[in-house]
């Protein structure tokens, strides 16, 4: 299996749909488009009933179904793939402290907005919304370091086909008190040329791109993708180390006696 | 001259004073204490009439008094000290585009909240407010890189006594709908041991400390301070470059064929 969601069909369902504008806040930034995130989730639920979850909701369901698994180790074993476990699980303490009365809630730095699950295959989906009447910086996609760790795990475990990561872009404009979906875009992370991914070191090492501008030409294996990305990441990290020396050390050495 | 402001007297004027709580927003973070910044400025104006300015206000006054100075070069010459110019001036475009009808407004990354000016001597004062009922990270003090550039300029120009930089800390608690000043603190940047300054590289290279915890034991000359800081800064930048290699390059090299 390589995909669960038909993103073209999803785009058709969303085209022209509107959501009420939030009563407060600006019309730029991610927060304004947040109702589209919820709408996307609802449309996916209609398309794939029983297979769509919020990330925290999936974990809550999983732990609730296996209440006898109480330790960190036992709970971690509920997700068979070490790579998927790395992507989905909360921290050590949070996982140990989970209980039916103290379940997980939505968390900003969860990897995915939406999880599509079919058998043992996971599609991690992030929704990126954009007011197309405003200029916007490319959004944060994923931590470049987290992705490097993920690639290392894929290679360590020879695990290349248990999950994928998709980005779904929603362009909207304001219409009275509603936001209207004007266009949608889809990009799969592992079809992007890894050597073209932009890493913003100053912005917490986030990979950044506009979904519609993401190159989708990579046709090699997932293993090749992982190794190519690690080459790219280590090259850029080496560049960053050299930049730190060139900008913050060399110019000041003459003042030090 | 080495100082303008009597911070002990300022502390006595502020002790026990209260300001109305903002109608929205949380009670942690810098924004909540912002009314104390304005109150401090007002008290200083009463103590030193005609000598207290907001940074943007000083520049507006200066350019308004010298309307014939229109070019970037002419405007920059209005501040004699190259070091003070570096600390106070806005960017190239902003300075060129200034006009009586398009004056500067307050800007988040201005170096100082308040400027005390006596003749050719400048005291740059930053007010740091803190809700002492909440745990808080040490606040951003100044960019470590900006401070390195400043030290290089001091040395380049042999200019060690035209300005100083002070931090004034205000501890407050909530009392009904008011914030009440419970305690105040003062630290002079150039009395801090430069080798003890903490640089948070991930937080835009900001130096961070709580005003009341700032070491004030440095007794050497300003030139020694500048050279010691540059030693510290370049050492830490070298460490950061090495950390980048150790954490983001070395562990992944084995995956690259």
GROMACS .gro file of C-alpha atoms in nm:
model
  514
    1UNK     CA    1   0.000   0.000   0.000
    2UNK     CA    2   0.136   0.342  -0.077
    3UNK     CA    3  -0.163   0.567  -0.018
    4UNK     CA    4  -0.505   0.574   0.145
    5UNK     CA    5  -0.644   0.914   0.057
    6UNK     CA    6  -0.754   1.033  -0.287
    7UNK     CA    7  -0.644   1.396  -0.254
    8UNK     CA    8  -0.791   1.494  -0.590
    9UNK     CA    9  -1.133   1.377  -0.477
   10UNK     CA   10  -1.080   1.555  -0.144
   11UNK     CA   11  -0.999   1.876  -0.331
   12UNK     CA   12  -1.321   1.847  -0.535
   13UNK     CA   13  -1.528   1.806  -0.217
   14UNK     CA   14  -1.374   2.117  -0.063
   15UNK     CA   15  -1.377   2.348  -0.368
   16UNK     CA   16  -1.604   2.645  -0.307
   17UNK     CA   17  -1.698   2.542   0.046
   18UNK     CA   18  -1.697   2.811   0.311
   19UNK     CA   19  -1.641   2.828   0.684
   20UNK     CA   20  -1.742   3.110   0.922
   21UNK     CA   21  -1.471   3.364   0.994
   22UNK     CA   22  -1.339   3.354   1.352
   23UNK     CA   23  -1.480   3.636   1.561
   24UNK     CA   24  -1.139   3.763   1.666
   25UNK     CA   25  -0.786   3.758   1.532
   26UNK     CA   26  -0.626   3.869   1.207
   27UNK     CA   27  -0.685   3.728   0.861
   28UNK     CA   28  -0.324   3.631   0.808
   29UNK     CA   29  -0.132   3.358   0.982
   30UNK     CA   30  -0.226   2.997   1.030
   31UNK     CA   31  -0.496   3.048   1.292
   32UNK     CA   32  -0.741   3.215   1.053
   33UNK     CA   33  -0.763   2.909   0.830
   34UNK     CA   34  -0.803   2.666   1.117
   35UNK     CA   35  -1.174   2.597   1.054
   36UNK     CA   36  -1.067   2.449   0.715
   37UNK     CA   37  -0.851   2.200   0.901
   38UNK     CA   38  -1.163   2.077   1.082
   39UNK     CA   39  -1.367   2.076   0.759
   40UNK     CA   40  -1.097   1.873   0.582
   41UNK     CA   41  -1.109   1.622   0.866
   42UNK     CA   42  -1.489   1.598   0.837
   43UNK     CA   43  -1.475   1.544   0.459
   44UNK     CA   44  -1.210   1.275   0.501
   45UNK     CA   45  -1.425   1.103   0.763
   46UNK     CA   46  -1.711   1.097   0.511
   47UNK     CA   47  -1.479   0.956   0.241
   48UNK     CA   48  -1.307   0.697   0.463
   49UNK     CA   49  -1.535   0.619   0.756
   50UNK     CA   50  -1.357   0.467   1.053
   51UNK     CA   51  -1.013   0.533   0.909
   52UNK     CA   52  -0.961   0.901   0.997
   53UNK     CA   53  -0.833   1.025   1.332
   54UNK     CA   54  -0.672   1.326   1.494
   55UNK     CA   55  -0.328   1.212   1.613
   56UNK     CA   56  -0.412   1.244   1.985
   57UNK     CA   57  -0.750   1.078   1.924
   58UNK     CA   58  -0.581   0.776   1.765
   59UNK     CA   59  -0.356   0.734   2.070
   60UNK     CA   60  -0.650   0.781   2.309
   61UNK     CA   61  -0.845   0.509   2.121
   62UNK     CA   62  -0.548   0.276   2.113
   63UNK     CA   63  -0.468   0.304   2.485
   64UNK     CA   64  -0.840   0.282   2.577
   65UNK     CA   65  -0.872  -0.043   2.380
   66UNK     CA   66  -0.570  -0.186   2.565
   67UNK     CA   67  -0.617  -0.071   2.923
   68UNK     CA   68  -0.402  -0.360   3.047
   69UNK     CA   69  -0.102  -0.208   2.868
   70UNK     CA   70   0.000   0.038   3.138
   71UNK     CA   71   0.378   0.073   3.127
   72UNK     CA   72   0.568   0.286   2.874
   73UNK     CA   73   0.705  -0.033   2.719
   74UNK     CA   74   0.366  -0.199   2.694
   75UNK     CA   75   0.205   0.110   2.541
   76UNK     CA   76   0.488   0.155   2.293
   77UNK     CA   77   0.447  -0.207   2.181
   78UNK     CA   78   0.089  -0.130   2.073
   79UNK     CA   79   0.237   0.038   1.765
   80UNK     CA   80   0.433  -0.231   1.582
   81UNK     CA   81   0.642  -0.009   1.355
   82UNK     CA   82   0.929   0.169   1.538
   83UNK     CA   83   0.922   0.440   1.272
   84UNK     CA   84   0.550   0.507   1.309
   85UNK     CA   85   0.593   0.493   1.688
   86UNK     CA   86   0.859   0.765   1.660
   87UNK     CA   87   0.621   0.982   1.455
   88UNK     CA   88   0.304   0.934   1.657
   89UNK     CA   89   0.396   0.882   2.022
   90UNK     CA   90   0.400   1.148   2.288
   91UNK     CA   91   0.694   1.185   2.528
   92UNK     CA   92   0.794   0.927   2.789
   93UNK     CA   93   0.623   1.097   3.084
   94UNK     CA   94   0.307   1.182   2.891
   95UNK     CA   95   0.274   0.822   2.770
   96UNK     CA   96   0.327   0.680   3.121
   97UNK     CA   97   0.085   0.926   3.279
   98UNK     CA   98  -0.195   0.865   3.028
   99UNK     CA   99  -0.511   0.723   3.187
  100UNK     CA  100  -0.878   0.697   3.081
  101UNK     CA  101  -0.940   1.001   3.301
  102UNK     CA  102  -0.634   1.192   3.177
  103UNK     CA  103  -0.636   1.145   2.802
  104UNK     CA  104  -0.424   1.332   2.547
  105UNK     CA  105  -0.545   1.660   2.403
  106UNK     CA  106  -0.447   1.830   2.078
  107UNK     CA  107  -0.086   1.949   2.086
  108UNK     CA  108   0.074   2.207   1.861
  109UNK     CA  109   0.384   2.008   1.779
  110UNK     CA  110   0.217   1.678   1.701
  111UNK     CA  111   0.358   1.560   1.369
  112UNK     CA  112   0.026   1.544   1.187
  113UNK     CA  113  -0.309   1.723   1.191
  114UNK     CA  114  -0.489   1.415   1.063
  115UNK     CA  115  -0.411   1.045   1.056
  116UNK     CA  116  -0.554   0.811   0.793
  117UNK     CA  117  -0.508   0.449   0.903
  118UNK     CA  118  -0.571   0.138   0.695
  119UNK     CA  119  -0.459  -0.186   0.858
  120UNK     CA  120  -0.091  -0.134   0.940
  121UNK     CA  121  -0.043   0.158   0.702
  122UNK     CA  122  -0.045   0.518   0.827
  123UNK     CA  123  -0.084   0.840   0.628
  124UNK     CA  124   0.017   1.146   0.829
  125UNK     CA  125  -0.164   1.447   0.682
  126UNK     CA  126  -0.092   1.810   0.759
  127UNK     CA  127  -0.332   2.080   0.640
  128UNK     CA  128  -0.172   2.412   0.537
  129UNK     CA  129  -0.417   2.697   0.487
  130UNK     CA  130  -0.339   3.027   0.319
  131UNK     CA  131  -0.519   3.356   0.264
  132UNK     CA  132  -0.430   3.409  -0.103
  133UNK     CA  133  -0.506   3.781  -0.080
  134UNK     CA  134  -0.204   3.823   0.151
  135UNK     CA  135   0.162   3.753   0.093
  136UNK     CA  136   0.274   3.476   0.323
  137UNK     CA  137   0.602   3.311   0.416
  138UNK     CA  138   0.614   2.939   0.335
  139UNK     CA  139   0.473   2.748   0.632
  140UNK     CA  140   0.666   2.522   0.867
  141UNK     CA  141   0.646   2.168   0.729
  142UNK     CA  142   0.846   1.951   0.969
  143UNK     CA  143   1.162   1.984   1.178
  144UNK     CA  144   1.460   1.903   0.956
  145UNK     CA  145   1.621   1.722   1.253
  146UNK     CA  146   1.310   1.516   1.325
  147UNK     CA  147   1.303   1.416   0.959
  148UNK     CA  148   1.671   1.317   0.975
  149UNK     CA  149   1.599   1.100   1.280
  150UNK     CA  150   1.302   0.952   1.095
  151UNK     CA  151   1.518   0.865   0.791
  152UNK     CA  152   1.778   0.700   1.017
  153UNK     CA  153   1.501   0.494   1.179
  154UNK     CA  154   1.364   0.386   0.841
  155UNK     CA  155   1.709   0.264   0.740
  156UNK     CA  156   1.786   0.104   1.080
  157UNK     CA  157   1.463  -0.096   1.063
  158UNK     CA  158   1.452  -0.150   0.686
  159UNK     CA  159   1.104   0.000   0.710
  160UNK     CA  160   1.008   0.187   0.399
  161UNK     CA  161   0.641   0.120   0.332
  162UNK     CA  162   0.449   0.140   0.659
  163UNK     CA  163   0.364   0.509   0.639
  164UNK     CA  164   0.371   0.822   0.428
  165UNK     CA  165   0.348   1.197   0.493
  166UNK     CA  166   0.117   1.422   0.291
  167UNK     CA  167   0.055   1.797   0.286
  168UNK     CA  168  -0.280   1.935   0.179
  169UNK     CA  169  -0.289   2.306   0.094
  170UNK     CA  170  -0.608   2.512   0.105
  171UNK     CA  171  -0.617   2.856  -0.057
  172UNK     CA  172  -0.896   3.073   0.075
  173UNK     CA  173  -1.031   3.425   0.042
  174UNK     CA  174  -1.260   3.630   0.258
  175UNK     CA  175  -1.623   3.663   0.144
  176UNK     CA  176  -1.825   3.871   0.388
  177UNK     CA  177  -1.804   3.690   0.719
  178UNK     CA  178  -1.699   3.362   0.557
  179UNK     CA  179  -1.372   3.216   0.434
  180UNK     CA  180  -1.418   3.045   0.098
  181UNK     CA  181  -1.196   2.764  -0.032
  182UNK     CA  182  -1.070   2.879  -0.374
  183UNK     CA  183  -0.820   2.607  -0.455
  184UNK     CA  184  -0.648   2.306  -0.304
  185UNK     CA  185  -0.305   2.148  -0.350
  186UNK     CA  186  -0.141   1.825  -0.252
  187UNK     CA  187   0.220   1.724  -0.205
  188UNK     CA  188   0.372   1.401  -0.077
  189UNK     CA  189   0.690   1.459   0.123
  190UNK     CA  190   0.864   1.157  -0.025
  191UNK     CA  191   0.801   1.264  -0.383
  192UNK     CA  192   0.983   1.594  -0.319
  193UNK     CA  193   1.346   1.603  -0.430
  194UNK     CA  194   1.516   1.581  -0.086
  195UNK     CA  195   1.811   1.792  -0.202
  196UNK     CA  196   1.574   2.082  -0.279
  197UNK     CA  197   1.412   2.103   0.067
  198UNK     CA  198   1.474   2.442   0.229
  199UNK     CA  199   1.584   2.431   0.593
  200UNK     CA  200   1.530   2.751   0.793
  201UNK     CA  201   1.791   2.715   1.068
  202UNK     CA  202   1.688   3.031   1.248
  203UNK     CA  203   1.323   2.916   1.260
  204UNK     CA  204   1.386   2.612   1.480
  205UNK     CA  205   1.536   2.417   1.185
  206UNK     CA  206   1.201   2.389   1.012
  207UNK     CA  207   1.169   2.271   0.654
  208UNK     CA  208   0.951   2.527   0.480
  209UNK     CA  209   0.764   2.527   0.149
  210UNK     CA  210   0.433   2.631  -0.006
  211UNK     CA  211   0.247   2.308  -0.085
  212UNK     CA  212   0.179   2.415  -0.444
  213UNK     CA  213   0.549   2.492  -0.500
  214UNK     CA  214   0.679   2.163  -0.366
  215UNK     CA  215   0.873   1.971  -0.629
  216UNK     CA  216   0.716   1.625  -0.683
  217UNK     CA  217   0.966   1.476  -0.926
  218UNK     CA  218   1.143   1.223  -0.706
  219UNK     CA  219   1.089   0.876  -0.850
  220UNK     CA  220   1.345   0.667  -0.658
  221UNK     CA  221   1.287   0.422  -0.372
  222UNK     CA  222   1.204   0.533  -0.019
  223UNK     CA  223   1.545   0.406   0.094
  224UNK     CA  224   1.715   0.623  -0.166
  225UNK     CA  225   1.501   0.916  -0.050
  226UNK     CA  226   1.608   0.863   0.312
  227UNK     CA  227   1.976   0.839   0.224
  228UNK     CA  228   1.955   1.140  -0.011
  229UNK     CA  229   1.782   1.347   0.255
  230UNK     CA  230   2.045   1.256   0.515
  231UNK     CA  231   2.316   1.362   0.268
  232UNK     CA  232   2.132   1.694   0.216
  233UNK     CA  233   2.072   1.748   0.589
  234UNK     CA  234   2.432   1.678   0.694
  235UNK     CA  235   2.564   1.896   0.408
  236UNK     CA  236   2.344   2.185   0.520
  237UNK     CA  237   2.432   2.133   0.888
  238UNK     CA  238   2.802   2.141   0.796
  239UNK     CA  239   2.739   2.463   0.602
  240UNK     CA  240   2.561   2.607   0.904
  241UNK     CA  241   2.855   2.522   1.133
  242UNK     CA  242   3.094   2.693   0.890
  243UNK     CA  243   2.861   2.996   0.862
  244UNK     CA  244   2.862   3.025   1.242
  245UNK     CA  245   3.243   3.037   1.242
  246UNK     CA  246   3.264   3.277   0.944
  247UNK     CA  247   3.008   3.522   1.078
  248UNK     CA  248   3.046   3.505   1.456
  249UNK     CA  249   3.408   3.406   1.518
  250UNK     CA  250   3.648   3.510   1.240
  251UNK     CA  251   3.557   3.884   1.224
  252UNK     CA  252   3.618   3.925   1.599
  253UNK     CA  253   3.940   3.732   1.647
  254UNK     CA  254   4.156   4.040   1.586
  255UNK     CA  255   4.016   4.203   1.902
  256UNK     CA  256   4.119   3.920   2.130
  257UNK     CA  257   4.463   3.950   2.274
  258UNK     CA  258   3.039   6.083   3.339
  259UNK     CA  259   2.944   5.723   3.397
  260UNK     CA  260   2.578   5.747   3.488
  261UNK     CA  261   2.279   5.977   3.472
  262UNK     CA  262   2.006   5.790   3.653
  263UNK     CA  263   1.986   5.719   4.027
  264UNK     CA  264   1.823   5.375   4.004
  265UNK     CA  265   1.789   5.341   4.380
  266UNK     CA  266   1.586   5.661   4.393
  267UNK     CA  267   1.383   5.539   4.094
  268UNK     CA  268   1.310   5.215   4.279
  269UNK     CA  269   1.187   5.406   4.582
  270UNK     CA  270   0.950   5.612   4.367
  271UNK     CA  271   0.800   5.300   4.210
  272UNK     CA  272   0.773   5.079   4.521
  273UNK     CA  273   0.406   4.999   4.593
  274UNK     CA  274   0.273   5.188   4.292
  275UNK     CA  275   0.005   5.019   4.087
  276UNK     CA  276  -0.111   5.026   3.727
  277UNK     CA  277  -0.445   4.903   3.588
  278UNK     CA  278  -0.446   4.552   3.453
  279UNK     CA  279  -0.489   4.528   3.075
  280UNK     CA  280  -0.841   4.427   2.977
  281UNK     CA  281  -0.725   4.132   2.766
  282UNK     CA  282  -0.431   3.897   2.752
  283UNK     CA  283  -0.265   3.668   3.002
  284UNK     CA  284  -0.085   3.763   3.321
  285UNK     CA  285   0.243   3.606   3.218
  286UNK     CA  286   0.478   3.720   2.949
  287UNK     CA  287   0.622   4.064   2.892
  288UNK     CA  288   0.306   4.232   2.764
  289UNK     CA  289   0.123   4.221   3.099
  290UNK     CA  290   0.384   4.440   3.269
  291UNK     CA  291   0.397   4.692   2.988
  292UNK     CA  292   0.211   4.967   3.179
  293UNK     CA  293   0.506   4.967   3.425
  294UNK     CA  294   0.739   5.050   3.139
  295UNK     CA  295   0.531   5.366   3.076
  296UNK     CA  296   0.517   5.445   3.449
  297UNK     CA  297   0.897   5.410   3.480
  298UNK     CA  298   0.937   5.651   3.191
  299UNK     CA  299   0.703   5.900   3.360
  300UNK     CA  300   0.890   5.879   3.693
  301UNK     CA  301   1.223   5.926   3.516
  302UNK     CA  302   1.083   6.232   3.334
  303UNK     CA  303   0.990   6.379   3.675
  304UNK     CA  304   1.337   6.304   3.812
  305UNK     CA  305   1.533   6.427   3.508
  306UNK     CA  306   1.312   6.672   3.317
  307UNK     CA  307   1.418   6.724   2.955
  308UNK     CA  308   1.665   6.436   2.965
  309UNK     CA  309   1.436   6.135   2.916
  310UNK     CA  310   1.318   6.009   2.577
  311UNK     CA  311   1.178   5.702   2.409
  312UNK     CA  312   1.439   5.591   2.154
  313UNK     CA  313   1.221   5.672   1.851
  314UNK     CA  314   1.117   6.001   2.011
  315UNK     CA  315   1.482   6.107   2.049
  316UNK     CA  316   1.544   6.044   1.681
  317UNK     CA  317   1.224   6.226   1.580
  318UNK     CA  318   1.332   6.527   1.789
  319UNK     CA  319   1.684   6.521   1.651
  320UNK     CA  320   1.578   6.505   1.286
  321UNK     CA  321   1.304   6.766   1.342
  322UNK     CA  322   1.561   7.008   1.487
  323UNK     CA  323   1.786   6.955   1.183
  324UNK     CA  324   1.546   6.949   0.889
  325UNK     CA  325   1.826   7.055   0.655
  326UNK     CA  326   2.003   6.725   0.724
  327UNK     CA  327   1.815   6.512   0.471
  328UNK     CA  328   2.054   6.247   0.343
  329UNK     CA  329   2.147   5.931   0.529
  330UNK     CA  330   2.499   6.067   0.572
  331UNK     CA  331   2.382   6.403   0.705
  332UNK     CA  332   2.137   6.241   0.947
  333UNK     CA  333   2.397   5.994   1.072
  334UNK     CA  334   2.637   6.284   1.139
  335UNK     CA  335   2.387   6.431   1.388
  336UNK     CA  336   2.503   6.165   1.633
  337UNK     CA  337   2.872   6.222   1.688
  338UNK     CA  338   2.964   5.889   1.843
  339UNK     CA  339   2.978   5.601   1.592
  340UNK     CA  340   2.904   5.358   1.875
  341UNK     CA  341   2.596   5.544   1.994
  342UNK     CA  342   2.488   5.584   1.630
  343UNK     CA  343   2.509   5.205   1.591
  344UNK     CA  344   2.291   5.157   1.899
  345UNK     CA  345   2.028   5.420   1.829
  346UNK     CA  346   1.983   5.455   1.456
  347UNK     CA  347   1.719   5.285   1.248
  348UNK     CA  348   1.805   5.113   0.921
  349UNK     CA  349   1.934   5.285   0.608
  350UNK     CA  350   1.598   5.304   0.428
  351UNK     CA  351   1.403   5.406   0.738
  352UNK     CA  352   1.652   5.688   0.810
  353UNK     CA  353   1.644   5.815   0.450
  354UNK     CA  354   1.264   5.798   0.432
  355UNK     CA  355   1.207   5.984   0.760
  356UNK     CA  356   1.021   6.312   0.718
  357UNK     CA  357   0.828   6.545   0.952
  358UNK     CA  358   0.511   6.381   0.817
  359UNK     CA  359   0.646   6.027   0.840
  360UNK     CA  360   0.818   6.009   1.177
  361UNK     CA  361   0.941   5.697   1.353
  362UNK     CA  362   0.710   5.498   1.577
  363UNK     CA  363   0.797   5.258   1.859
  364UNK     CA  364   0.964   4.943   1.729
  365UNK     CA  365   0.998   4.610   1.908
  366UNK     CA  366   1.365   4.558   1.836
  367UNK     CA  367   1.486   4.906   1.928
  368UNK     CA  368   1.783   4.862   2.160
  369UNK     CA  369   1.635   5.055   2.451
  370UNK     CA  370   1.295   5.125   2.600
  371UNK     CA  371   1.412   5.455   2.745
  372UNK     CA  372   1.699   5.691   2.670
  373UNK     CA  373   1.850   5.922   2.932
  374UNK     CA  374   2.064   6.187   2.766
  375UNK     CA  375   2.297   6.435   2.936
  376UNK     CA  376   2.513   6.637   2.699
  377UNK     CA  377   2.700   6.381   2.489
  378UNK     CA  378   2.639   6.093   2.729
  379UNK     CA  379   2.365   5.834   2.665
  380UNK     CA  380   2.215   5.583   2.906
  381UNK     CA  381   2.014   5.314   2.727
  382UNK     CA  382   1.760   5.173   2.971
  383UNK     CA  383   1.553   4.859   2.925
  384UNK     CA  384   1.267   4.783   3.164
  385UNK     CA  385   1.207   4.413   3.241
  386UNK     CA  386   0.882   4.338   3.422
  387UNK     CA  387   0.795   4.012   3.590
  388UNK     CA  388   0.487   3.859   3.755
  389UNK     CA  389   0.655   3.712   4.064
  390UNK     CA  390   0.362   3.474   4.121
  391UNK     CA  391   0.455   3.289   3.800
  392UNK     CA  392   0.771   3.108   3.703
  393UNK     CA  393   0.931   3.287   3.412
  394UNK     CA  394   1.222   3.224   3.179
  395UNK     CA  395   1.492   3.491   3.198
  396UNK     CA  396   1.401   3.770   2.955
  397UNK     CA  397   1.583   3.859   2.635
  398UNK     CA  398   1.843   4.122   2.719
  399UNK     CA  399   2.023   4.201   2.393
  400UNK     CA  400   2.137   4.010   2.085
  401UNK     CA  401   2.475   3.853   2.160
  402UNK     CA  402   2.584   3.935   1.802
  403UNK     CA  403   2.474   4.298   1.827
  404UNK     CA  404   2.673   4.325   2.150
  405UNK     CA  405   2.978   4.175   1.979
  406UNK     CA  406   2.948   4.430   1.698
  407UNK     CA  407   2.910   4.702   1.962
  408UNK     CA  408   3.226   4.589   2.142
  409UNK     CA  409   3.421   4.587   1.813
  410UNK     CA  410   3.300   4.941   1.743
  411UNK     CA  411   3.404   5.060   2.090
  412UNK     CA  412   3.753   4.922   2.031
  413UNK     CA  413   3.776   5.047   1.669
  414UNK     CA  414   3.686   5.399   1.783
  415UNK     CA  415   3.857   5.393   2.122
  416UNK     CA  416   3.519   5.500   2.255
  417UNK     CA  417   3.454   5.370   2.603
  418UNK     CA  418   3.272   5.641   2.795
  419UNK     CA  419   3.002   5.792   2.574
  420UNK     CA  420   2.723   5.558   2.678
  421UNK     CA  421   2.613   5.283   2.910
  422UNK     CA  422   2.338   5.019   2.912
  423UNK     CA  423   2.118   4.960   3.218
  424UNK     CA  424   1.844   4.710   3.299
  425UNK     CA  425   1.570   4.795   3.544
  426UNK     CA  426   1.365   4.505   3.677
  427UNK     CA  427   1.014   4.545   3.819
  428UNK     CA  428   0.856   4.260   4.017
  429UNK     CA  429   0.478   4.285   4.033
  430UNK     CA  430   0.180   4.093   4.163
  431UNK     CA  431  -0.187   4.110   4.080
  432UNK     CA  432  -0.410   4.293   4.329
  433UNK     CA  433  -0.772   4.290   4.213
  434UNK     CA  434  -0.770   4.466   3.878
  435UNK     CA  435  -0.433   4.631   3.940
  436UNK     CA  436  -0.071   4.525   3.905
  437UNK     CA  437   0.131   4.637   4.207
  438UNK     CA  438   0.506   4.695   4.203
  439UNK     CA  439   0.653   4.480   4.482
  440UNK     CA  440   1.024   4.520   4.423
  441UNK     CA  441   1.272   4.667   4.176
  442UNK     CA  442   1.621   4.571   4.066
  443UNK     CA  443   1.899   4.732   3.868
  444UNK     CA  444   2.190   4.591   3.671
  445UNK     CA  445   2.446   4.764   3.452
  446UNK     CA  446   2.548   4.551   3.156
  447UNK     CA  447   2.914   4.654   3.182
  448UNK     CA  448   2.941   4.557   3.548
  449UNK     CA  449   2.835   4.200   3.463
  450UNK     CA  450   3.118   3.951   3.425
  451UNK     CA  451   3.116   3.912   3.045
  452UNK     CA  452   3.230   3.550   3.065
  453UNK     CA  453   2.916   3.464   3.266
  454UNK     CA  454   2.661   3.598   3.018
  455UNK     CA  455   2.429   3.322   2.895
  456UNK     CA  456   2.368   3.318   2.519
  457UNK     CA  457   2.054   3.134   2.403
  458UNK     CA  458   2.150   3.041   2.045
  459UNK     CA  459   1.811   2.888   1.965
  460UNK     CA  460   1.632   3.206   2.079
  461UNK     CA  461   1.780   3.433   1.812
  462UNK     CA  462   2.117   3.446   1.993
  463UNK     CA  463   1.974   3.651   2.278
  464UNK     CA  464   2.165   3.708   2.600
  465UNK     CA  465   1.922   3.621   2.880
  466UNK     CA  466   1.922   3.688   3.252
  467UNK     CA  467   1.692   3.791   3.536
  468UNK     CA  468   1.797   4.143   3.635
  469UNK     CA  469   1.823   4.051   4.004
  470UNK     CA  470   2.048   3.754   3.923
  471UNK     CA  471   2.290   3.947   3.703
  472UNK     CA  472   2.644   3.935   3.842
  473UNK     CA  473   2.773   4.290   3.902
  474UNK     CA  474   3.128   4.215   4.005
  475UNK     CA  475   3.323   4.331   3.701
  476UNK     CA  476   3.558   4.610   3.805
  477UNK     CA  477   3.789   4.638   3.502
  478UNK     CA  478   3.795   4.903   3.231
  479UNK     CA  479   3.534   4.920   2.956
  480UNK     CA  480   3.800   4.823   2.703
  481UNK     CA  481   3.881   4.511   2.905
  482UNK     CA  482   3.507   4.438   2.922
  483UNK     CA  483   3.474   4.466   2.543
  484UNK     CA  484   3.772   4.239   2.478
  485UNK     CA  485   3.660   3.988   2.742
  486UNK     CA  486   3.311   3.975   2.595
  487UNK     CA  487   3.447   3.919   2.245
  488UNK     CA  488   3.658   3.632   2.380
  489UNK     CA  489   3.348   3.484   2.545
  490UNK     CA  490   3.129   3.536   2.236
  491UNK     CA  491   3.376   3.381   1.993
  492UNK     CA  492   3.438   3.088   2.231
  493UNK     CA  493   3.064   3.021   2.256
  494UNK     CA  494   3.014   3.061   1.880
  495UNK     CA  495   3.294   2.809   1.820
  496UNK     CA  496   3.124   2.574   2.067
  497UNK     CA  497   2.795   2.620   1.883
  498UNK     CA  498   2.958   2.534   1.549
  499UNK     CA  499   3.104   2.219   1.701
  500UNK     CA  500   2.767   2.131   1.861
  501UNK     CA  501   2.601   2.163   1.520
  502UNK     CA  502   2.851   1.913   1.376
  503UNK     CA  503   2.830   1.674   1.673
  504UNK     CA  504   2.451   1.669   1.687
  505UNK     CA  505   2.340   1.712   1.327
  506UNK     CA  506   2.621   1.570   1.115
  507UNK     CA  507   2.826   1.299   1.290
  508UNK     CA  508   2.538   1.068   1.395
  509UNK     CA  509   2.407   1.052   1.037
  510UNK     CA  510   2.727   1.004   0.840
  511UNK     CA  511   2.704   0.625   0.858
  512UNK     CA  512   2.386   0.633   0.649
  513UNK     CA  513   2.543   0.817   0.358
  514UNK     CA  514   2.701   0.598   0.098
   0.00000   0.00000   0.00000
